[in-house]
Coordinates of C-alpha atoms and ligand atoms in Angstrom, one line a residue:
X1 CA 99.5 194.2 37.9
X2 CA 98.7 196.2 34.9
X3 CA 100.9 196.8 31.9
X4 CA 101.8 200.0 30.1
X5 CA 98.6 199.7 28.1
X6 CA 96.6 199.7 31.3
X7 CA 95.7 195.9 30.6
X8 CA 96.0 193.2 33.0
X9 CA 99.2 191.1 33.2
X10 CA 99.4 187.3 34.3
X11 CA 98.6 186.8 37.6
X12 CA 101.7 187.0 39.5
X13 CA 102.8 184.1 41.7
X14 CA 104.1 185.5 45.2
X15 CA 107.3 186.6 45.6
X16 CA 108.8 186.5 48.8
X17 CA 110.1 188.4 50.8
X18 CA 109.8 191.7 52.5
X19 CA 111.9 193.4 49.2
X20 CA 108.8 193.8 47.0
X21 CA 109.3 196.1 43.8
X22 CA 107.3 198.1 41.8
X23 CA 108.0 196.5 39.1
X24 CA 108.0 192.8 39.9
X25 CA 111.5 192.4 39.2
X26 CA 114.2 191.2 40.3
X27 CA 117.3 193.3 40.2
X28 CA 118.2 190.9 36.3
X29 CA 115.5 188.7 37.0
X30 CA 112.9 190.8 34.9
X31 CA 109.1 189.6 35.2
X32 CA 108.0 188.9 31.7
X33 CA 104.5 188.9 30.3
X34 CA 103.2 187.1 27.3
X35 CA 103.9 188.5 24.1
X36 CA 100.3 188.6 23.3
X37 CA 100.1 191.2 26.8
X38 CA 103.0 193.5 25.6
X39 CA 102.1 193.4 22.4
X40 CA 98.4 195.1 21.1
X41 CA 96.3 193.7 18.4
X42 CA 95.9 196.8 16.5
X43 CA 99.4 198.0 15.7
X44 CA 102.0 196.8 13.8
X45 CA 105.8 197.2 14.4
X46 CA 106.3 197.8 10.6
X47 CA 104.5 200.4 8.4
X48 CA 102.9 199.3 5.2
X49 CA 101.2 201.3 3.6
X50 CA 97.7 200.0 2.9
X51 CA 97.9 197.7 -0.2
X52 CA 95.5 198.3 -3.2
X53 CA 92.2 196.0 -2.2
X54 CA 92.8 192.7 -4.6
X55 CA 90.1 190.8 -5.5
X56 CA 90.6 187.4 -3.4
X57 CA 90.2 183.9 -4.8
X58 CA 90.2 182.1 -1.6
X59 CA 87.2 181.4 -2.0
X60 CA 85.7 179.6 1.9
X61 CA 89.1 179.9 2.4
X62 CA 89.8 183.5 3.2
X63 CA 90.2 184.5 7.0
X64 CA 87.3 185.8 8.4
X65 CA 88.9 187.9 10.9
X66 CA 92.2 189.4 12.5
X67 CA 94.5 186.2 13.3
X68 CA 95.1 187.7 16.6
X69 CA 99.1 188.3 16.4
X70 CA 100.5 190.9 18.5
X71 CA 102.4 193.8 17.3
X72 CA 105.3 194.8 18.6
X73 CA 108.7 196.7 17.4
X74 CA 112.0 194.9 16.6
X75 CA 113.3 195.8 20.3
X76 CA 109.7 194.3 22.0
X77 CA 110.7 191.0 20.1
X78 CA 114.2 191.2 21.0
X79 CA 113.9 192.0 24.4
X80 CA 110.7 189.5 25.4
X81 CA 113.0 186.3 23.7
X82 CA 116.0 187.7 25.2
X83 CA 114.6 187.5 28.9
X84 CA 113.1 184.4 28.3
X85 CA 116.3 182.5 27.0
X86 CA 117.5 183.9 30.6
X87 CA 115.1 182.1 32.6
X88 CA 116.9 178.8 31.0
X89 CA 119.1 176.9 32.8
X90 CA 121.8 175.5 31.1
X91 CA 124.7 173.8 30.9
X92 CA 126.7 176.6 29.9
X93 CA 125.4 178.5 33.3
X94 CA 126.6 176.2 35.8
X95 CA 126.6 172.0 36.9
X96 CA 123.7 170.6 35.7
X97 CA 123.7 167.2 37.5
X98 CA 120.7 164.9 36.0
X99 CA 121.4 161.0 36.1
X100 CA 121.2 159.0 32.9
X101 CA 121.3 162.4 30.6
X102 CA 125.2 162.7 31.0
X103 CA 125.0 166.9 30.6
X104 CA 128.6 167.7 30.3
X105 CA 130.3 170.6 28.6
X106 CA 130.0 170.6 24.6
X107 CA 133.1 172.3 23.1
X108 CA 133.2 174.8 20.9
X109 CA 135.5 173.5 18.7
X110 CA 132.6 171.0 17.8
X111 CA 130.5 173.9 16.9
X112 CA 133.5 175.6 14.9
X113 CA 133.6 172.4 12.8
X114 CA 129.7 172.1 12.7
X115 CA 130.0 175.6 11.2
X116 CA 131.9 174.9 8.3
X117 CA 129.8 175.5 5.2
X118 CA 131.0 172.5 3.8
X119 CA 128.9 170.7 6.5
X120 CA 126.9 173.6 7.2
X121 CA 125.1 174.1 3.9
X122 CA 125.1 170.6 1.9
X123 CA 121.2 169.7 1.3
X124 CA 119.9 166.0 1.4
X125 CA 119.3 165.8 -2.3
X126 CA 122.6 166.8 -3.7
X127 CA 124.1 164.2 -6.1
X128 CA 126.4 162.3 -4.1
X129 CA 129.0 163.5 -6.0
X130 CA 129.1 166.6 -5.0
X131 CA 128.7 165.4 -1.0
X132 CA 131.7 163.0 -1.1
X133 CA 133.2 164.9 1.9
X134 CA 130.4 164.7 3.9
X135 CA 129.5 161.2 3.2
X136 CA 133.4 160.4 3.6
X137 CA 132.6 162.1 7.4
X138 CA 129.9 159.5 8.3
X139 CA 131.8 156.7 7.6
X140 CA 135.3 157.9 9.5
X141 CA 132.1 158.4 12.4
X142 CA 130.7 155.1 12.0
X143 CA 133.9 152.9 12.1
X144 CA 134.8 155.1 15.4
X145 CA 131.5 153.9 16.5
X146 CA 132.0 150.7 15.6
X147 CA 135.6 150.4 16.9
X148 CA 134.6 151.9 20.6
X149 CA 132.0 149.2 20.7
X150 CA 133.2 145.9 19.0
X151 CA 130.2 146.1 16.9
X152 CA 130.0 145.2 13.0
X153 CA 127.4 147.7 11.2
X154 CA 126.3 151.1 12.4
X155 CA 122.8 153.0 11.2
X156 CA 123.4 156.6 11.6
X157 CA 120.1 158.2 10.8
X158 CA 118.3 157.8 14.1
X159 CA 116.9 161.0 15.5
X160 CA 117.3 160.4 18.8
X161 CA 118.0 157.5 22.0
X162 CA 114.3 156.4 21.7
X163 CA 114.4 156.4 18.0
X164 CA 117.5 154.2 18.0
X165 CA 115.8 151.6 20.5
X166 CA 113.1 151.5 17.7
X167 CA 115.8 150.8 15.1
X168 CA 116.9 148.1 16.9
X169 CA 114.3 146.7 17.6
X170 CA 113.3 146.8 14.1
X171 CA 116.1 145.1 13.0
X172 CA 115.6 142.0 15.6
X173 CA 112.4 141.7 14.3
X174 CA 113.6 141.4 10.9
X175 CA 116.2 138.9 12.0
X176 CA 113.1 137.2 13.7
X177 CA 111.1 137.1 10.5
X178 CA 113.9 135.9 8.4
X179 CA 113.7 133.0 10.3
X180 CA 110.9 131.8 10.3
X181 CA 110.1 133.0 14.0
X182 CA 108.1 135.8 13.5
X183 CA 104.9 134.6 14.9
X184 CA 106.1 132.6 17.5
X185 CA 108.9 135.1 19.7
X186 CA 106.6 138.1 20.7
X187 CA 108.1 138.6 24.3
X188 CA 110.8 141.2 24.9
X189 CA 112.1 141.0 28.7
X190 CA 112.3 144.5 30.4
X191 CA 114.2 144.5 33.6
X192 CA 112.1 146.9 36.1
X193 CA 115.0 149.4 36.5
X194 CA 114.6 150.3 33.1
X195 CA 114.3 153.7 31.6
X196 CA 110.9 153.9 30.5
X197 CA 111.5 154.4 26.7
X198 CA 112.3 150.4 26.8
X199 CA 108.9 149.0 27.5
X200 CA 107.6 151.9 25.0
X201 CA 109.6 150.9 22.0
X202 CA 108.9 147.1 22.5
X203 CA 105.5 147.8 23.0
X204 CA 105.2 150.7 20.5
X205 CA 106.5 148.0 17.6
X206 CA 104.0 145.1 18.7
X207 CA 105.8 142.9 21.0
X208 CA 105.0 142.1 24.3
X209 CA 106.5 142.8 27.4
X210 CA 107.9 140.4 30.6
X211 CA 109.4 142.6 33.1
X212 CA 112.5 140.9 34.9
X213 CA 113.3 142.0 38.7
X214 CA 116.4 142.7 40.2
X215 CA 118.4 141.9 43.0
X216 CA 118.5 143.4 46.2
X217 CA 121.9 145.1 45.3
X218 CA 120.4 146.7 42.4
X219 CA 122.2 144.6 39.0
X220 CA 119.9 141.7 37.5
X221 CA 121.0 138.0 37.8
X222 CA 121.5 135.5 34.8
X223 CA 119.0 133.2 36.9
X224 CA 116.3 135.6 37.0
X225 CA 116.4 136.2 33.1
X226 CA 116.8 131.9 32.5
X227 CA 113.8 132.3 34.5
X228 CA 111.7 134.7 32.2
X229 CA 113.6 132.8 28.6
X230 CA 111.6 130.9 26.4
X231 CA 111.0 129.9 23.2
X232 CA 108.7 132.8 23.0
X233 CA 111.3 135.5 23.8
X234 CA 112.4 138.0 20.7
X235 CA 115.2 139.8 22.6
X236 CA 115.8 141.3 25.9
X237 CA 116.2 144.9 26.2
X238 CA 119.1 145.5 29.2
X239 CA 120.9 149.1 30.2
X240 CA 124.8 148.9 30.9
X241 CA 125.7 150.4 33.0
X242 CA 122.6 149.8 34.5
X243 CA 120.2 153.1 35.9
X244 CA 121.2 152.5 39.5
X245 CA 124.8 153.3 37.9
X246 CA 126.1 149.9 38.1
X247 CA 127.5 147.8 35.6
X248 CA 125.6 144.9 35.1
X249 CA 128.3 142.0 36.4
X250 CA 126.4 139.0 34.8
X251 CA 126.4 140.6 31.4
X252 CA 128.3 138.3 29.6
X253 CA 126.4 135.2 31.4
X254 CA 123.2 137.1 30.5
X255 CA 124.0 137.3 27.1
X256 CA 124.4 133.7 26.8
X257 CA 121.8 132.7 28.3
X258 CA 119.9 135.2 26.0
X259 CA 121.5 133.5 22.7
X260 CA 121.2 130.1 23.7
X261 CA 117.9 130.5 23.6
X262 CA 117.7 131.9 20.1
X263 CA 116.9 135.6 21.2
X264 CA 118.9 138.9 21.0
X265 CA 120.4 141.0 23.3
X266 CA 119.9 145.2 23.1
X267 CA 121.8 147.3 25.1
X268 CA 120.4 150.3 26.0
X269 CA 123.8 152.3 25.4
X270 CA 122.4 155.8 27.1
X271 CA 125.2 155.3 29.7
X272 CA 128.0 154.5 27.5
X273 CA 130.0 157.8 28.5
X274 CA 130.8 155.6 31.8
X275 CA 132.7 153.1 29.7
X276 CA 134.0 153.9 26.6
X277 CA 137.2 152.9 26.2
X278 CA 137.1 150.6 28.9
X279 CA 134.8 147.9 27.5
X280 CA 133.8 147.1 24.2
X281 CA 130.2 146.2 24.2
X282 CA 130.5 143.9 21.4
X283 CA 132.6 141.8 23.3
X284 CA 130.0 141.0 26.3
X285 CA 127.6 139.7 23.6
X286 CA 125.3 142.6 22.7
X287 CA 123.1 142.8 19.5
X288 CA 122.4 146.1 19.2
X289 CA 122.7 149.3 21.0
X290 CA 121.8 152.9 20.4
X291 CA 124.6 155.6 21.5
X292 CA 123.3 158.9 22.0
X293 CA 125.7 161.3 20.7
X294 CA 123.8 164.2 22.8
X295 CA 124.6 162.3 25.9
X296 CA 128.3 160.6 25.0
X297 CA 129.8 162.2 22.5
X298 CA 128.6 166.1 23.9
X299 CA 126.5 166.9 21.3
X300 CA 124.2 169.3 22.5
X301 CA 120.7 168.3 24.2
X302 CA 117.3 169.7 23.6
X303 CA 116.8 173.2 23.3
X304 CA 120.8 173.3 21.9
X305 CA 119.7 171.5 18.8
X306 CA 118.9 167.8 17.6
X307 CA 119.3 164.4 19.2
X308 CA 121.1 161.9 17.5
X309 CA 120.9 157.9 18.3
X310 CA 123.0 155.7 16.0
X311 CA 122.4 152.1 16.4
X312 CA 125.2 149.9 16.5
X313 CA 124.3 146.5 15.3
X314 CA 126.8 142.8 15.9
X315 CA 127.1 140.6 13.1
X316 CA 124.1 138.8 13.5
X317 CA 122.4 141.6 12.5
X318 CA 124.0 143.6 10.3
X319 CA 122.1 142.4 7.4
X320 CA 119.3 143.9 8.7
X321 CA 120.2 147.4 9.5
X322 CA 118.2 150.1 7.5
X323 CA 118.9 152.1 4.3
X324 CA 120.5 154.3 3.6
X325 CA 124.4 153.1 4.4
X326 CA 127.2 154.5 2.3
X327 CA 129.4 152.4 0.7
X328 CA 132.9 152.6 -1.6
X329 CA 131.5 152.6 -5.2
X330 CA 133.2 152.9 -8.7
X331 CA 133.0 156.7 -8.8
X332 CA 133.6 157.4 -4.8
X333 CA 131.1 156.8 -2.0
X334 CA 127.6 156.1 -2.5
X335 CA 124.5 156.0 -0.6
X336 CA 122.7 152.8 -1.0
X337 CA 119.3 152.9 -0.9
X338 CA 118.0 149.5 -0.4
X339 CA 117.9 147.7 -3.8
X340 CA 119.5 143.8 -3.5
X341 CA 119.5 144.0 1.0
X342 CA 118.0 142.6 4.1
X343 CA 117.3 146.3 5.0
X344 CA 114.1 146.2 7.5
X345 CA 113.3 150.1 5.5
X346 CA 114.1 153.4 6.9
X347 CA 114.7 155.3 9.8
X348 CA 113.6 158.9 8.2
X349 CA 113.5 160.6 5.4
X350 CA 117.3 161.4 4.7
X351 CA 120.6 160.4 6.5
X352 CA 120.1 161.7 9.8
X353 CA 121.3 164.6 11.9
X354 CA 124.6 166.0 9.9
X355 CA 125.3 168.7 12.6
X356 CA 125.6 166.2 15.7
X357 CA 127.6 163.6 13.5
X358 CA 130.3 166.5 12.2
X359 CA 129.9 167.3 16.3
X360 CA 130.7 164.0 17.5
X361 CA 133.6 163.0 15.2
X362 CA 135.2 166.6 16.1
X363 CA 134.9 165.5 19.7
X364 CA 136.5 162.2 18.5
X365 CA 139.1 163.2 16.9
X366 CA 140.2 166.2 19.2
X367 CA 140.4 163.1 22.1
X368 CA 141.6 160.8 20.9
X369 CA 141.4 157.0 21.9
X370 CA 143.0 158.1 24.8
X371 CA 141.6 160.9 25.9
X372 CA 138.3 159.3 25.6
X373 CA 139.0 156.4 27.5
X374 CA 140.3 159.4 30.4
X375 CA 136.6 161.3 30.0
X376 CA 135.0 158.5 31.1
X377 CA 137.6 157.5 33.9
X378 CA 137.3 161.0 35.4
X379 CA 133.2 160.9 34.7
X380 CA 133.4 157.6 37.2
X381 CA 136.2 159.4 39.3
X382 CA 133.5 162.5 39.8
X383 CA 130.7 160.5 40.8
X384 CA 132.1 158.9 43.5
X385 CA 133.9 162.0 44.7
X386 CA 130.2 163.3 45.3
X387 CA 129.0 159.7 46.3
X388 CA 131.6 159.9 49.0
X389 CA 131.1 163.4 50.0
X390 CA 127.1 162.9 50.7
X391 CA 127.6 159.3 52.2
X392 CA 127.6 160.1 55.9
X393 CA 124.5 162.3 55.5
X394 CA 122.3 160.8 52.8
X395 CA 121.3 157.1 52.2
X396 CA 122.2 154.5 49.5
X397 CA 119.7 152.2 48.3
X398 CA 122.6 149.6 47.7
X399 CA 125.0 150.3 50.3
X400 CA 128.3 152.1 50.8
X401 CA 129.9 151.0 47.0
X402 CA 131.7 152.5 44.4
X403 CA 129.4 153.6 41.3
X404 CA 130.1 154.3 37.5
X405 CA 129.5 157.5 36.2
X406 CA 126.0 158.1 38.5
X407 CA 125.8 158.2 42.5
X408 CA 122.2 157.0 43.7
X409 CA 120.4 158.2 46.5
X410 CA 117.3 157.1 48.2
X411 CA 115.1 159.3 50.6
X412 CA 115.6 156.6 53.4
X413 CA 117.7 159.3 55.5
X414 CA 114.6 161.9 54.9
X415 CA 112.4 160.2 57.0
X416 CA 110.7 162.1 60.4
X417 CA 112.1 165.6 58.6
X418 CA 109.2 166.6 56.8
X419 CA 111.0 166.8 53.7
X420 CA 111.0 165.0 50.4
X421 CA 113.1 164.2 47.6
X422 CA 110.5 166.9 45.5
X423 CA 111.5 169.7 48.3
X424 CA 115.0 169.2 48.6
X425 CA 115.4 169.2 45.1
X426 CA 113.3 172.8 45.0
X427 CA 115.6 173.8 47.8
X428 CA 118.3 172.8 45.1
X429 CA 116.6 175.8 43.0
X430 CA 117.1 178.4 45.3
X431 CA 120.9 177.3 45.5
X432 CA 121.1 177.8 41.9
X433 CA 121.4 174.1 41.2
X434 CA 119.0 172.1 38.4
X435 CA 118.0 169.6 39.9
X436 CA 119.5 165.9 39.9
X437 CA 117.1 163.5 38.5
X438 CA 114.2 162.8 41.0
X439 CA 112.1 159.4 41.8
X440 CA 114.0 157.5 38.9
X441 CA 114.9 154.4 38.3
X442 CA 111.6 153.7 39.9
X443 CA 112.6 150.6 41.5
X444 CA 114.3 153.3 44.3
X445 CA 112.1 155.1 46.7
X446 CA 112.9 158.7 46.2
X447 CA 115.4 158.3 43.8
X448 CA 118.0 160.8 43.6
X449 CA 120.5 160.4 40.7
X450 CA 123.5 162.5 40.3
X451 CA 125.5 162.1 37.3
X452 CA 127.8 165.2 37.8
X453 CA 129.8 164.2 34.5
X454 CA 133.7 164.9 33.5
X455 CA 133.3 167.8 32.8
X456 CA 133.0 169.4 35.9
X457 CA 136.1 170.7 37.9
X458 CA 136.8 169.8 41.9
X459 CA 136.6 173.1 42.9
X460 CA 133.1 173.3 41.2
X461 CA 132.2 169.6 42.8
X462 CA 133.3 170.5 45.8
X463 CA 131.0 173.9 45.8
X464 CA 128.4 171.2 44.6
X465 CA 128.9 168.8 47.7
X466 CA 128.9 171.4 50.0
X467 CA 126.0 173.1 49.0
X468 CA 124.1 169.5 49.0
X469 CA 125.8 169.2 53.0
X470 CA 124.2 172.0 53.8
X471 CA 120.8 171.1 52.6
X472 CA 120.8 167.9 54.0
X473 CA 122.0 169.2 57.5
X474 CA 118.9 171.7 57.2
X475 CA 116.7 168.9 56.5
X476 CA 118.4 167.1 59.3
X477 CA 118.0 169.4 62.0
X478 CA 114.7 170.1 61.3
X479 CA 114.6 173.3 59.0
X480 CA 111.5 172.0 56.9
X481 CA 110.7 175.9 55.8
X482 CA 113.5 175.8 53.6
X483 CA 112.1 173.1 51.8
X484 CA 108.6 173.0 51.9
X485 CA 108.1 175.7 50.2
X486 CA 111.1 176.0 48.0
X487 CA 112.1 177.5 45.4
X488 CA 111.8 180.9 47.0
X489 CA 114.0 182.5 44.6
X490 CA 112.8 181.5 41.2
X491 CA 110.6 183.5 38.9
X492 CA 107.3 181.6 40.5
X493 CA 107.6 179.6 43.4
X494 CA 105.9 175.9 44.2
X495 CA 104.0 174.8 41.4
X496 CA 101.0 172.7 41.8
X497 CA 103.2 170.1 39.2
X498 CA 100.1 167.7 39.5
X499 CA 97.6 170.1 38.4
X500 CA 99.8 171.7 35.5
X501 CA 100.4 168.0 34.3
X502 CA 96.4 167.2 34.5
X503 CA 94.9 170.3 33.2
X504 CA 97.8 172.0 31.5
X505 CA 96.5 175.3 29.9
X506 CA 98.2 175.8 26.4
X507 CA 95.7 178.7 25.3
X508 CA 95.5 182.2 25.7
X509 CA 92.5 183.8 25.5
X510 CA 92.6 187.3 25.9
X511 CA 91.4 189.6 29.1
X512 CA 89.4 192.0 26.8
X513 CA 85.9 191.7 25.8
X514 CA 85.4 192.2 21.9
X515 CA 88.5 191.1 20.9
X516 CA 88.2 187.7 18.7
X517 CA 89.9 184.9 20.0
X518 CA 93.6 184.0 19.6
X519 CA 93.8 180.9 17.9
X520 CA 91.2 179.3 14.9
X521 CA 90.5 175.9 15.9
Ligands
PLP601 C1 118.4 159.4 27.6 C2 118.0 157.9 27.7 C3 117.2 157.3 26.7 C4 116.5 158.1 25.6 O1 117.3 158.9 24.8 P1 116.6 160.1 24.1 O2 117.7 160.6 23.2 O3 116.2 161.1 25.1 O4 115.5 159.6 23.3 C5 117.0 155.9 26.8 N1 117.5 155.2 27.9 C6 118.2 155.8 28.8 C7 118.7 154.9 30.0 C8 118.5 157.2 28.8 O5 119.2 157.7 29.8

C-alpha cells in the first residue's frame, strides 16, 4: 500500500474477507498510518518566513541536522489523533468486563465538579491561605475514607494502587524500626492468589517474601498463615475480597494470628467496591489498605487521567503515615510538613492527585452512605447474574457458589475443543467485547475473571451473557475457526503477543534512503 506521496505505508495485516477495499478501510474503521508516513519531512503546516540567520551560542550543542518531525496541516493532526482515539475501547463505548479493575461508569457530575476553577486551577505552592477550600475538600474525603473503613489516619497523596502498597508498606516498616525490630522481621507473607504488585512492593522496599497457598476452595486458612508466622514476619500482605472474588472467611482469625505474633496486617483494598458499606475493614483487624479511587470511587482509569491510591492506616500506625497531612491550625487548615512526627517521609512531591480526590468526594456525596452501600450490593448482584447465566456451559474452579463483585472461570470446560481462554477472549473482540481479564489469579488454569460492575444495566448483562452463550456453544460444538484465528474484525487480526512482548519495536526508521534518521540517541 502506498500513500498519497507515493511512499510505502505499514505493512498491512490481512483483512478478511472477500469485501476488500481500495482503501483499506472499513466503512468508520479508517486504516491509519503513522504520522511520520502522512506527514513529509520537508514541509511545514505553518509558514514562517525564514528568520534572519542568528549567530548561535550552542556551542557542541546545536543540532546537526533536521530532527526528523513530520509536517502536517492543522486537519492532518486532527484527523490522524482523532482516528486513533477511535480505535480505543472504552468504558464509555460499551461493558468493559476486566476482573479486579472494577471499570464501571464515571459520572459526569464528577467531572462537572472536577472542573470547577476553584479546584481546577489552584497550583501546589499557593500559601495555604489562599487553598483553604481545597484543603478543607481533602479532609471532608479523608474522614469519608476513614469512616467507610473503620480506619484512624488516611495518606492521600499516593499516585496510584501500587504506589499505596508502597506507602504502606513504608509505614510498617517504620512501625518496625520504632521498635526495635527492624533487623530482625524481613519476611512479608504473600498468599499465591495475589495480584502481582504485592510481592513487587515487598520486594521493591527490601523485604523478603514467603508465599502462603490456598485452599482448594480458593480463600486462605488461618492454619496455613500460623504455619508461615514467625518472629521473623514484618506483615502479611492479603486481598479482601480475595482475586478468585471471595471474601476471605478467616479474616478476622487471620488477623489475629497475624498480631499475636507482633506483625501487621495490609489489605490489598483494590476490591473494595464489593464491600463498602457492608464491612468496615478496620473492624476485621487490618493495618493498612490502599483504596484505589480509579477502581472504587469511579475515578477514571488510565488513558482518562491519573490514578489515585490513598492509604488508610489503623491506629497502630497512624503515627507513621507520611507528610504532608492537613490539620486545623490557628489561622484555618494547614499542611504539615513533617517537623515534631513519626512521618516515614513522603509519598511525592506535593499532595497528590487533586482532580480524582474532588472526583471521588463528588461521587460520595451525590451517594450517599446509602447509595454506596446499594453500588456495591448490585456490583455483587451483577456478578452472579452472569456467574449464573454461564454456569451450565463454562466451568468454576471452586464450584457452583455465589461470588462478590467477580465471577471466575477456569478453561476446564475448553478441553478437546481446540480452543483456549486466549481465543475465546479474541472471539470476544469480534463481538465487540474487551476482553475479561485472562490467566489471572494465576493459581487458576485459564483464568477468566469477569467483574461486570454496577454499573451495567440487565438488559446490557443479559446482551453480555448471551453473547458469551453463544461463544461457548461454538467452542462446544466444535466451531474452532471462530476462535483460532479471532479477532477477524479488528483493525489487525492475531498478533504474535509473544513476539511483540520479546522484541517490541518502539522505532521508526524511515523507508527512504537519504533521509536522516528519526530519533537522536
Ligand atoms: C488494580 C489492582 C492493584 C494495583 O492498582 P494500580 O492502581 O493499578 O496500581 C493492586 N492489587 C489489585 C488486586 C488490583 O486489582
Amino acid at each position: 500500500m502506498m500513500n498519497k506521496e507515493g511512499r510505502p505505508t505499514t505493512p498491512k495485516a490481512e483483512t478478511s474477507g472477500e469485501h476488500q477495499t481500495f482503501t483499506g478501510n472499513r466503512a468508520l474503521q479508517m486504516e491509519e498510518p503513522l504520522i511520520f508516513e502522512t506527514g513529509r519531512l520537508d514541509v511545514s503546516g505553518v509558514d514562517f518566513e525564514e528568520p534572519a540567520p542568528v549567530a548561535s551560542r550552542l556551542g557542541s550543542f546545536a543540532r546537526k541536522g533536521s530532527m526528523g518531525l513530520p509536517g502536517l496541516t492543522e486537519p492532518e493532526v486532527m484527523r490522524h489523533y482523532v482516528r486513533l482515539s477511535q480505535k480505543n475501547y472504552a468504558i464509555d463505548a460499551g461493558l468493559y468486563p476486566l476482573g479486579s479493575c472494577t471499570m464501571k461508569h464515571n459520572p459526569r457530575l464528577n467531572e462537572a465538579m472536577a472542573r470547577l476553577p476553584g479546584f481546577a486551577d489552584v497550583h501546589p505552592l499557593q500559601p495555604v491561605s489562599t487553598v483553604q477550600g481545597a484543603l478543607e475538600l481533602m479532609q471532608d474525603l479523608s474522614r469519608w475514607l476513614m469512616e467507610l473503613t473503620g480506619t484512624k489516619a488516611v495518606a492521600l497523596s499516593p499516585k496510584a494502587g501500587a504506589h499505596g502498597e508502597m506507602c504502606g508498606m513504608m509505614a510498617i516498616r517504620a512501625a518496625i524500626e520504632a521498635r526495635g525490630e527492624g533487623a530482625q522481621r524481613t519476611v512479608v507473607i504473600v498468599p499465591e492468589s495475589a495480584h502481582g504488585t504485592n510481592p513487587a512492593t515487598a520486594a521493591l522496599i527490601g523485604f523478603s517474601v514467603r508465599a502462603v497457598p490456598a485452599r482448594e476452595d480458593g480463600t486462605v486458612s488461618v492454619e496455613a498463615v500460623k504455619a508461615v508466622l514467625g518472629p521473623d514476619v514484618a506483615a502479611i500482605m492479603l486481598t479482601n475480597p480475595n482475586t478468585c472474588g471471595l471474601f476471605e472467611p478467616e479474616v478476622v482469625e487471620i488477623a489475629a494470628a497475624v498480631h499475636e505474633a507482633g506483625a501487621y496486617f495490609y489489605c490489598d483494598g483494590a476490591n473494595f467496591n464489593a464491600i463498602v458499606g457492608k464491612v468496615r475493614p478496620g473492624d476485621l483487624g487490618i493495618d493498612a489498605m490502599h483504596i484505589n479511587l480509579h477502581k472504587t470511587f469511579s475515578t477514571p482509569h488510565g488513558g482518562g487521567g491519573p490514578g489515585s491510591g490513598p492509604v488508610v492506616l489503623s491506629e497502630r500506625l497512624a503515627a507513621f503515615a507520611p507528610v504532608p497531612f492537613i490539620r486545623a491550625g490557628k489561622t484555618g487548615l494547614e499542611l504539615v510538613e513533617g517537623e515534631g512526627t513519626q512521618a516515614f517521609g513522603r509519598m511525592c512531591a506535593f499532595h497528590g492527585q487533586m482532580g480524582m480526590f474532588v472526583r471521588a468526594l463528588s461521587y460520595m456525596l451525590s451517594h450517599g452512605a446509602e447509595g454506596l452501600r446499594q453500588a456495591s450490593e448490585d456490583a455483587v448482584l451483577n456478578a452472579n447474574y452472569v456467574r449464573v447465566g454461564l454456569a451450565d456451559l463454562m466451568s468454576q474452579p471452586f464450584g457452583n457458589k455465589p461470588c462478590m463483585h467477580e465471577a471466575l472461570f477456569d478453561d476446564e470446560w475448553l478441553k478437546g475443543t481446540g480452543v483456549t481462554t486466549l481465543d475465546f477472549a479474541k472471539a470476544m473482540i469480534d463481538e465487540g467485547y474487551h476482553p475479561m481479564t485472562m490467566y489471572f489469579p494465576l493459581v487458576v488454569h485459564g483464568a477468566m475473571l469477569i467483574e461486570p460492575t454496577e454499573s451495567e444495566s440487565r438488559a446490557s448483562l443479559d446482551l453480555f451473557v448471551a453473547t458469551l452463550r453463544d461463544l461457548a456453544q461454538a467452542a462446544l460444538r466444535g466451531d474452532a475457526d471462530r476462535f483460532t484465528g479471532a479477532p477477524y474484525h479488528a483493525p489487525r487480526n492475531r498478533l504474535d503477543e509473544t513476539r511483540a512482548a520479546r522484541n517490541p519495536v518502539l522505532r521508526w526508521t524511515p523507508p527512504v534512503a537519504g533521509v536522516e534518521a528519526q530519533a537522536a540517541e
